CSV table of C-alpha atoms in Angstrom, one decimal:
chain,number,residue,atom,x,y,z
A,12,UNK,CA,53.3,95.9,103.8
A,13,UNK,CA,51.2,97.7,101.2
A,14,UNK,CA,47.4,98.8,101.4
A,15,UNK,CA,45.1,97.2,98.5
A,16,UNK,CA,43.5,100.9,98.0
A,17,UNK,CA,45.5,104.0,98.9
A,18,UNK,CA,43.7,107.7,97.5
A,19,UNK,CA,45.3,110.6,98.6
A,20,UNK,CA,43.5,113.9,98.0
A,21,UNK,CA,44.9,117.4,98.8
A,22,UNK,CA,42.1,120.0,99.6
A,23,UNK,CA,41.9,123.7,100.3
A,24,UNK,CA,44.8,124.6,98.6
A,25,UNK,CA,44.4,124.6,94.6
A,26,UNK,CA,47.1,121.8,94.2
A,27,UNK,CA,46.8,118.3,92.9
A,28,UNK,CA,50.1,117.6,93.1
A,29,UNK,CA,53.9,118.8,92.7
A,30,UNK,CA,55.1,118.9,89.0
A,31,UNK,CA,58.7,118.4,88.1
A,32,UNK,CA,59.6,122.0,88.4
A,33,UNK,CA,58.0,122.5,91.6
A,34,UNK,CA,60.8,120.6,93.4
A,35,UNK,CA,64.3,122.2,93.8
A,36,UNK,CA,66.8,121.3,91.1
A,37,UNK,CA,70.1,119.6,91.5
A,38,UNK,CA,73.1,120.5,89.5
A,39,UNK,CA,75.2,117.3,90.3
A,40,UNK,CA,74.8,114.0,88.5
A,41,UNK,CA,72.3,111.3,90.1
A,42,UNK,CA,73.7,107.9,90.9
A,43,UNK,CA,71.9,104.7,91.7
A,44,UNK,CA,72.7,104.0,95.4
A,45,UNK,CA,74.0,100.7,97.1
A,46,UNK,CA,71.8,100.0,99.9
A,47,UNK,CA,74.5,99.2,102.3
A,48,UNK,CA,76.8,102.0,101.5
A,49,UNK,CA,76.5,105.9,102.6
A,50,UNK,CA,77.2,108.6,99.9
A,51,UNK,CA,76.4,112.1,100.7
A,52,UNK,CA,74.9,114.4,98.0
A,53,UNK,CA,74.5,118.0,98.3
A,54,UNK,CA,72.5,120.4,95.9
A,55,UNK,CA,75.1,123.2,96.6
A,56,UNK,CA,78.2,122.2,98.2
A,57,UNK,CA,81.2,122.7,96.5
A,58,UNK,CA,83.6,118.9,95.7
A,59,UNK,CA,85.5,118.3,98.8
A,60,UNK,CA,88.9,116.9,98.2
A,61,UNK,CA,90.3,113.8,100.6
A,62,UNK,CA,94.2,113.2,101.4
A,63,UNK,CA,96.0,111.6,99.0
A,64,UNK,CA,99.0,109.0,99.2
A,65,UNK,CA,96.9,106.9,101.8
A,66,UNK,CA,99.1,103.9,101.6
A,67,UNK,CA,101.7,106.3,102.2
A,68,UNK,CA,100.7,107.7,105.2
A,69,UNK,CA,102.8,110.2,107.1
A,70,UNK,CA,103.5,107.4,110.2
A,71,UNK,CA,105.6,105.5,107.3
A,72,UNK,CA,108.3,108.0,107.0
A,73,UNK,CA,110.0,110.8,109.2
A,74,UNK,CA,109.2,114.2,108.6
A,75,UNK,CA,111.9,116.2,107.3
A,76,UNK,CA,112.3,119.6,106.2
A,77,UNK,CA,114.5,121.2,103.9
A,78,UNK,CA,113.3,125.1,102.9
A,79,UNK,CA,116.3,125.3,100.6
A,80,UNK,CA,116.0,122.7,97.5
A,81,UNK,CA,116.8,124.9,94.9
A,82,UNK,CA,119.2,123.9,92.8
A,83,UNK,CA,118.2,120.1,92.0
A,84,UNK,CA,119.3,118.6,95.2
A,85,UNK,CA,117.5,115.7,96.6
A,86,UNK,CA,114.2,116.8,97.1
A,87,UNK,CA,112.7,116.6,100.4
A,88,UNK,CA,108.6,116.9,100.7
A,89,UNK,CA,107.6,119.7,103.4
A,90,UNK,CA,106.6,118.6,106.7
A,91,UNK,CA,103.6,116.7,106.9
A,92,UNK,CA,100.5,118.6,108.4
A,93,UNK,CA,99.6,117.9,111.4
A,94,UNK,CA,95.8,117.3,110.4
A,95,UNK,CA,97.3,114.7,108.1
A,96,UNK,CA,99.9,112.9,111.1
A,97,UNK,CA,96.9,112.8,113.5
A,98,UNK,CA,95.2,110.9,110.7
A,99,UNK,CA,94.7,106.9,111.7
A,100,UNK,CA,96.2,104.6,109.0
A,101,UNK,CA,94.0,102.2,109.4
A,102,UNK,CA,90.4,103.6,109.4
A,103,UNK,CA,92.1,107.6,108.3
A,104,UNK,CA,89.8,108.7,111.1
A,105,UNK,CA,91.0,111.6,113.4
A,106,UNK,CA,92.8,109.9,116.0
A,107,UNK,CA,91.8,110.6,120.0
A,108,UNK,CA,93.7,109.9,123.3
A,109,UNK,CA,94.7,107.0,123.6
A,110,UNK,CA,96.5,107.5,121.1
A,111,UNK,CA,99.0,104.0,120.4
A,112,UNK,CA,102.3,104.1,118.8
A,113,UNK,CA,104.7,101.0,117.9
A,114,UNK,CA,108.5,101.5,118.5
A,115,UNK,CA,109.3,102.3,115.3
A,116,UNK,CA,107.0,105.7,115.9
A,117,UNK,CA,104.2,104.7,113.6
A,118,UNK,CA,100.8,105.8,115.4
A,119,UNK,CA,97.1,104.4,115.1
A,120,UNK,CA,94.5,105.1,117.1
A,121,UNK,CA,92.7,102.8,120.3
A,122,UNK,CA,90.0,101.1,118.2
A,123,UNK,CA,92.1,99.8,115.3
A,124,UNK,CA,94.5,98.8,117.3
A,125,UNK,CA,92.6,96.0,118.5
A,126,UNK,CA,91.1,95.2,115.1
A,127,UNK,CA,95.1,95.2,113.8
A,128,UNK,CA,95.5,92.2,116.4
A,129,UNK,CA,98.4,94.4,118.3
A,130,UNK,CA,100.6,94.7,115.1
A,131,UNK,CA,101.6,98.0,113.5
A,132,UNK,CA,99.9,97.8,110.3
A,133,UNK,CA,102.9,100.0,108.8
A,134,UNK,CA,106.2,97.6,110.1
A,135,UNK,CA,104.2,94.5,111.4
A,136,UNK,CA,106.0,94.9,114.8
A,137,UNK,CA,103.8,94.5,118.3
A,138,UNK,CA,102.3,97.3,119.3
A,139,UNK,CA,102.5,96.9,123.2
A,140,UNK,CA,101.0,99.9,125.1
A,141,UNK,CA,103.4,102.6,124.2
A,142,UNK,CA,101.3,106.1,124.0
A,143,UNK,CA,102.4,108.6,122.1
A,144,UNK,CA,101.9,111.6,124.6
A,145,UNK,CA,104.0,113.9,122.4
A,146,UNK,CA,100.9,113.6,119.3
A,147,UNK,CA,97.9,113.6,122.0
A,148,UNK,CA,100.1,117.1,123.3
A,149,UNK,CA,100.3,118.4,120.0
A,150,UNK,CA,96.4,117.9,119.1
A,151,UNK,CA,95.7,119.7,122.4
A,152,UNK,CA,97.1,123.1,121.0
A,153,UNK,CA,95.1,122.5,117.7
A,154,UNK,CA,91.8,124.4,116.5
A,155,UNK,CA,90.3,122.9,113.4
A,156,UNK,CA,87.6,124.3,111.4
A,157,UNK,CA,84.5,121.7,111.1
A,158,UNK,CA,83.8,119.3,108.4
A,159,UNK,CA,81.0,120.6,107.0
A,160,UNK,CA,82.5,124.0,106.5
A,161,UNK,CA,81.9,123.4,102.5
A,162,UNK,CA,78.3,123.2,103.5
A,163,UNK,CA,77.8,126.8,105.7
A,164,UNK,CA,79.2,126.2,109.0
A,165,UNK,CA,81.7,128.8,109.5
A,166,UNK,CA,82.8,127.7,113.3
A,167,UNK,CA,86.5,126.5,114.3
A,168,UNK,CA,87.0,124.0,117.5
A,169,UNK,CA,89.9,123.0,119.6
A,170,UNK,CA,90.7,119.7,118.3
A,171,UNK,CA,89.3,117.8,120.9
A,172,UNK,CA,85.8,119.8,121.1
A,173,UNK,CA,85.4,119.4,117.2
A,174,UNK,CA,84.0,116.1,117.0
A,175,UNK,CA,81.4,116.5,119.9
A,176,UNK,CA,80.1,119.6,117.6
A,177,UNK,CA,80.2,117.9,114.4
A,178,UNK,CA,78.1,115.3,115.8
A,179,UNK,CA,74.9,117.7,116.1
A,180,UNK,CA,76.7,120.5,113.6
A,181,UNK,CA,72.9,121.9,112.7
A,182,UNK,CA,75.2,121.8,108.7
A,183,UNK,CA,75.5,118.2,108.9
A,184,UNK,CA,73.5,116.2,106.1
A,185,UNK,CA,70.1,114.6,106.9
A,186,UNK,CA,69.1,111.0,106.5
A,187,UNK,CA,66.6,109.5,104.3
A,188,UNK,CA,63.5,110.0,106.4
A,189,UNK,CA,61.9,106.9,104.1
A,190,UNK,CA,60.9,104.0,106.3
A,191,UNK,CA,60.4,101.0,104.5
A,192,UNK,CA,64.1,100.4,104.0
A,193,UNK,CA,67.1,101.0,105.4
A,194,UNK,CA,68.3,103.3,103.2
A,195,UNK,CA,71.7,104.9,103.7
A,196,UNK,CA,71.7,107.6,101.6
A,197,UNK,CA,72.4,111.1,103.1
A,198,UNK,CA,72.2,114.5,101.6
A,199,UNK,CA,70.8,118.3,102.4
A,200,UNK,CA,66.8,118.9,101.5
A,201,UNK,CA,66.2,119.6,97.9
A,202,UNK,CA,68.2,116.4,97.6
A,203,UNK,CA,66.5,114.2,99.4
A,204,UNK,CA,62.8,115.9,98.1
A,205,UNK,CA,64.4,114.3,95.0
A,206,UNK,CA,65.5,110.9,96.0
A,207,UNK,CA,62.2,110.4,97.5
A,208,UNK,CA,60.5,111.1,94.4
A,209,UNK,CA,62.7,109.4,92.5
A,210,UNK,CA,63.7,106.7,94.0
A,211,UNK,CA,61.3,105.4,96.8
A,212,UNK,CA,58.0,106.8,94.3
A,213,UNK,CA,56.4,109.0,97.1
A,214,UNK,CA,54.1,110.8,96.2
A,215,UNK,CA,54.2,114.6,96.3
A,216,UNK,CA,51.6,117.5,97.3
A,217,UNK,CA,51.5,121.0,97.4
A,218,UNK,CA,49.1,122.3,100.0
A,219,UNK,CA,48.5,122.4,104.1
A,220,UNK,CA,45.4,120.2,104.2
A,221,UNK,CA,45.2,117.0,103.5
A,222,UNK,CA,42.5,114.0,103.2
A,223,UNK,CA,43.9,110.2,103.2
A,224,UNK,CA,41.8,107.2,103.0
A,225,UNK,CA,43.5,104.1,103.7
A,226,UNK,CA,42.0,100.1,102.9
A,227,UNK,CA,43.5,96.9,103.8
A,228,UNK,CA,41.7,93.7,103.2
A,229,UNK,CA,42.8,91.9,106.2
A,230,UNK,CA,43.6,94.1,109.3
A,231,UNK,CA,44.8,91.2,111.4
A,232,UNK,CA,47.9,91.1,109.3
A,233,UNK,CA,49.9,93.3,111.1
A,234,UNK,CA,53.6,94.0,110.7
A,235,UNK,CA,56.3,96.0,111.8
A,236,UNK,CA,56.3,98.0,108.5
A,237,UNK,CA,55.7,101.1,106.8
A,238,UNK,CA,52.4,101.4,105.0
A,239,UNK,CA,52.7,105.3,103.6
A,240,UNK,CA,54.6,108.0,102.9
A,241,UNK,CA,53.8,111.4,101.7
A,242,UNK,CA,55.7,114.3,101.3
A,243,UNK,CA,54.0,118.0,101.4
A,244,UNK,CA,55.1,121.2,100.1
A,245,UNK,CA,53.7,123.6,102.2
A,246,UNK,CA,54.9,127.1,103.5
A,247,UNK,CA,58.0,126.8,101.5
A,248,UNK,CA,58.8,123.5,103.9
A,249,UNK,CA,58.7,120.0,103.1
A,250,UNK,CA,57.1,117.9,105.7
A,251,UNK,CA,57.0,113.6,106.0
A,252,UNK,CA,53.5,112.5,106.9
A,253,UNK,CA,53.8,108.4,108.1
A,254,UNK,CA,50.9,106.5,108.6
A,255,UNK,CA,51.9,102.7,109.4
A,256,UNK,CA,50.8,99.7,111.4
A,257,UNK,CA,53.1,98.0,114.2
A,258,UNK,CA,52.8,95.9,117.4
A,259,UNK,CA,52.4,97.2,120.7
A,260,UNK,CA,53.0,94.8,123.1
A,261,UNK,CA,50.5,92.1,122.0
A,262,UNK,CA,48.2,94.5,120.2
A,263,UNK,CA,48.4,95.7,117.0
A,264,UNK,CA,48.2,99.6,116.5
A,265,UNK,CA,47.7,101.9,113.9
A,266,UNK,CA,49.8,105.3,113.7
A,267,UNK,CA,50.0,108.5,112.3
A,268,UNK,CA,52.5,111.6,112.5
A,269,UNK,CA,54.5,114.2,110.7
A,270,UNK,CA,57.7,115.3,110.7
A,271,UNK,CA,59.2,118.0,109.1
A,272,UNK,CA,61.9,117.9,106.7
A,273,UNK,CA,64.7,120.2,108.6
A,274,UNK,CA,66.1,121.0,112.0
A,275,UNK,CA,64.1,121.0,115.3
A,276,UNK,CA,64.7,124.8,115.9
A,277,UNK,CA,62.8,125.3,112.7
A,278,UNK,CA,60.0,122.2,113.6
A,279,UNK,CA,59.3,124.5,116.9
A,280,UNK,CA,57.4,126.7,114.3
A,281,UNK,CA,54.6,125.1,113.2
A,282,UNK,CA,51.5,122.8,114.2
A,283,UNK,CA,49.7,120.1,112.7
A,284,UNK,CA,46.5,117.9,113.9
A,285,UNK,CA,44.9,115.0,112.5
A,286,UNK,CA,41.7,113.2,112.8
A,287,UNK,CA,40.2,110.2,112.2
A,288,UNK,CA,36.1,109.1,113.0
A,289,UNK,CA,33.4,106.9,111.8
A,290,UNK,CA,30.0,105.9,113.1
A,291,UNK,CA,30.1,109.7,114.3
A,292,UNK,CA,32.8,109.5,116.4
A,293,UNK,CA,36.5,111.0,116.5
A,294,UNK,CA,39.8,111.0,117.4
A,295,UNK,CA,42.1,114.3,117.2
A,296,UNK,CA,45.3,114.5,117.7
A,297,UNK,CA,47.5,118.5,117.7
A,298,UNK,CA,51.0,118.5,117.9
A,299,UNK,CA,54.3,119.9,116.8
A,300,UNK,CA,56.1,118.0,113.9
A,301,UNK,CA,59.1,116.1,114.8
A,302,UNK,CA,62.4,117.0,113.0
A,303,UNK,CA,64.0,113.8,110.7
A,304,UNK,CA,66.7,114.2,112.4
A,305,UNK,CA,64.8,112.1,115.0
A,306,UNK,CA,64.8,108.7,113.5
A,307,UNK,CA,61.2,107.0,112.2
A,308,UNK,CA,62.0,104.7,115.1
A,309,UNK,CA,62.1,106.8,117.8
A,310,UNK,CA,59.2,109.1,117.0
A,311,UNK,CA,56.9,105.9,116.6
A,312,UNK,CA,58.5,104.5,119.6
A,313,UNK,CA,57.5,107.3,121.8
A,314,UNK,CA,53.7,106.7,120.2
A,315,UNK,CA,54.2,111.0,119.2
A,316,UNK,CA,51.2,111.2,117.1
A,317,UNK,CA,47.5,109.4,116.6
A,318,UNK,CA,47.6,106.4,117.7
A,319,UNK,CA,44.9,104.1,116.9
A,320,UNK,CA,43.8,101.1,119.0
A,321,UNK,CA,42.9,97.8,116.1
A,322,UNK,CA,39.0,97.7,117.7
A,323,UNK,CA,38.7,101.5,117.2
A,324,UNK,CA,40.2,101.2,113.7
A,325,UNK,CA,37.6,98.7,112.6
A,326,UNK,CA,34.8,100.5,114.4
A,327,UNK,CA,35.6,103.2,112.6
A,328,UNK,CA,35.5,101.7,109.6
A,329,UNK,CA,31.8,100.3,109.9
A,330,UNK,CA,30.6,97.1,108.4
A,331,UNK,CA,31.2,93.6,109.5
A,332,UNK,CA,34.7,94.7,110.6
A,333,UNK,CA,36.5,92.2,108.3
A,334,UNK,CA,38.3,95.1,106.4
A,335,UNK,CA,40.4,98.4,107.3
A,336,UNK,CA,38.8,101.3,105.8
A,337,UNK,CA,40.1,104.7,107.7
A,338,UNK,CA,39.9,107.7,106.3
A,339,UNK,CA,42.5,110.9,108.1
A,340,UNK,CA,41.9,114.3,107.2
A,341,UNK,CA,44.6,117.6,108.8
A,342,UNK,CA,46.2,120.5,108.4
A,343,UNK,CA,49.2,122.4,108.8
A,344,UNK,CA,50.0,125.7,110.1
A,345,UNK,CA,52.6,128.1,111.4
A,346,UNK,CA,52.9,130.2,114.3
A,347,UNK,CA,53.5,133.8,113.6
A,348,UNK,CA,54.6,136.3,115.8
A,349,UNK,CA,52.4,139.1,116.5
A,350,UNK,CA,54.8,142.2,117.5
A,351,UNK,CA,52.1,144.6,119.3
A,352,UNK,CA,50.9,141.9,121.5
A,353,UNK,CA,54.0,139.4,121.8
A,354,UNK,CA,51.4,136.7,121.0
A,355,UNK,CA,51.2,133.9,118.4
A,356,UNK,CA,48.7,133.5,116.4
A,357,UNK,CA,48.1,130.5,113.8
A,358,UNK,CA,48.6,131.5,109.7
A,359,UNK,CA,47.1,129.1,107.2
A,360,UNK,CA,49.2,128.8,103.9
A,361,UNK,CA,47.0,129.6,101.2
């Protein structure tokens, strides 16, 4: 869904918009994305390298080794890692208890081996419900450093504790925080500042205050879609301002809110507000931007932000209430410390 008129103006702050050079530069090459498939980009991260010889995965062969081929014997490749033999040869996922085996010894873990139909996808003989204790045993005694070690996190797990962390690693990549798709690309900041621009067209603003005015023809068209997304540069931070229209329950609402462009830790440090009015009246709303690591969904779900009721929206908008005219002004600002009085006082970016 798409307003007829949309003006965005940023105030107060001496900037009309973000040039080219005023969002971070990428030294990696920029691919079109498929919308159903996830690719991660990173603006810093070194190339990661994945195991090779997939088809010939270590629970097709024994493991053998032979620290003395020297002289042109038959050569014998060193032991498999371990990593690599708790690897699934199916999906190549890290395999968890239970972990299945066939009788030839070829492993693979619980959830493909119901997609496999109880066959060993390396011999084709049944499965059955063999565990292989021995590998689950082995995996115990392991600690693993985490997957996004490339990308800053310098912790190392016991094997079975590292998933659980790199499930909320705070060095795990963000998802597109754009909301009228389902778009599955993933990446760190500065990339995604420039896939938004790029590729979804947002616009882009330098500044802490801001002034929107929105116009739709026909406000009883309502739909569970995204009407607006603006990114901000402000305080060195990139922060996601929505403002969208959706159902609740048999009324249609109207709803603002920001969220801020890294972890929550970091969110906890600033403060926004927004307001909306007509016909002298107003509604404010002050809160504490929402990290995009919480989904659109569930941030509009839990109604965190303005929320405006259709019969206020058009009140506000004057006239013969036939068309949507609403016009939200706020700001941004940060917390800051005081250290003589342990008290925080608010700091507008200039």
């Amino acid at each position: 869904m798409e307003f007829d008129s949309i003006e965005c103006v940023s105030y107060s702050d001496g900037g009309d918009g973000l040039e080219e050079d005023d969002i971070p530069q990428l030294h990696h090459h920029h691919h079109h994305h498929h919308p159903h498939v996830i690719r991660s980009h990173f603006s810093s991260s070194k190339t990661t390298t994945t195991h090779n010889n997939k088809n010939n995965n270590n629970n097709g062969s024994s493991i053998i080794c032979d620290g003395n081929n020297n002289n042109g014997g038959i050569g014998i490749h060193p032991a498999t890692s371990v990593h690599e033999l708790l690897e699934c040869p199916v999906c190549t996922n890290s395999m968890y208890p239970p972990i299945h085996q066939c009788h030839n010894g070829h492993t693979i873990c619980s959830t493909c081996k119901a997609r496999v139909h109880n066959r060993c996808p390396t011999c084709r003989q049944e499965l059955g419900d063999i565990r292989c204790l021995a590998l689950e045993k082995v995996a115990e005694s392991l600690e693993l450093p985490c997957k996004y070690g490339s990308l800053g996190c310098p912790e190392i797990f016991p094997y079975y504790s590292k998933l659980k962390h790199e499930a909320a690693c705070n060095f795990r990549p963000y998802n597109c925080p754009y909301a009228g798709s389902e778009c599955a690309v993933v990446g760190d900041i500065p990339y995604l500042v420039t896939h938004l621009r790029d590729d979804h067209k947002v616009d882009m603003h330098s500044g802490c205050t801001f002034n929107h005015r929105y116009v739709k023809s026909n406000p009883r068209e309502v739909e569970n879609a995204t009407w607006m997304l603006t990114v901000f540069n402000c305080f060195g931070q990139y922060f996601c301002l929505h403002f969208e229209a959706f159902q609740l329950g048999m009324a249609p609402v109207y709803m603002a809110f920001l969220r801020f462009m890294g972890d929550e830790t970091d969110a906890q440090n600033y403060t926004y507000s927004l307001e909306v009015g007509g016909n002298g009246r107003k509604l404010i709303w002050e809160g504490t931007p929402r990290s995009i690591r919480d989904s659109h969904r569930k941030v509009r779900d839990s109604h965190d932000g303005l929320v405006i009721q259709r019969n206020m929206a058009l009140f506000f908008s004057g006239g013969d209430r036939k068309e949507l005219k609403l016009r939200v002004t706020g700001r941004i600002w940060k917390e800051q410390q005081n250290s003589d009085e342990g008290a925080c006082i608010p700091s507008l970016c200039s």
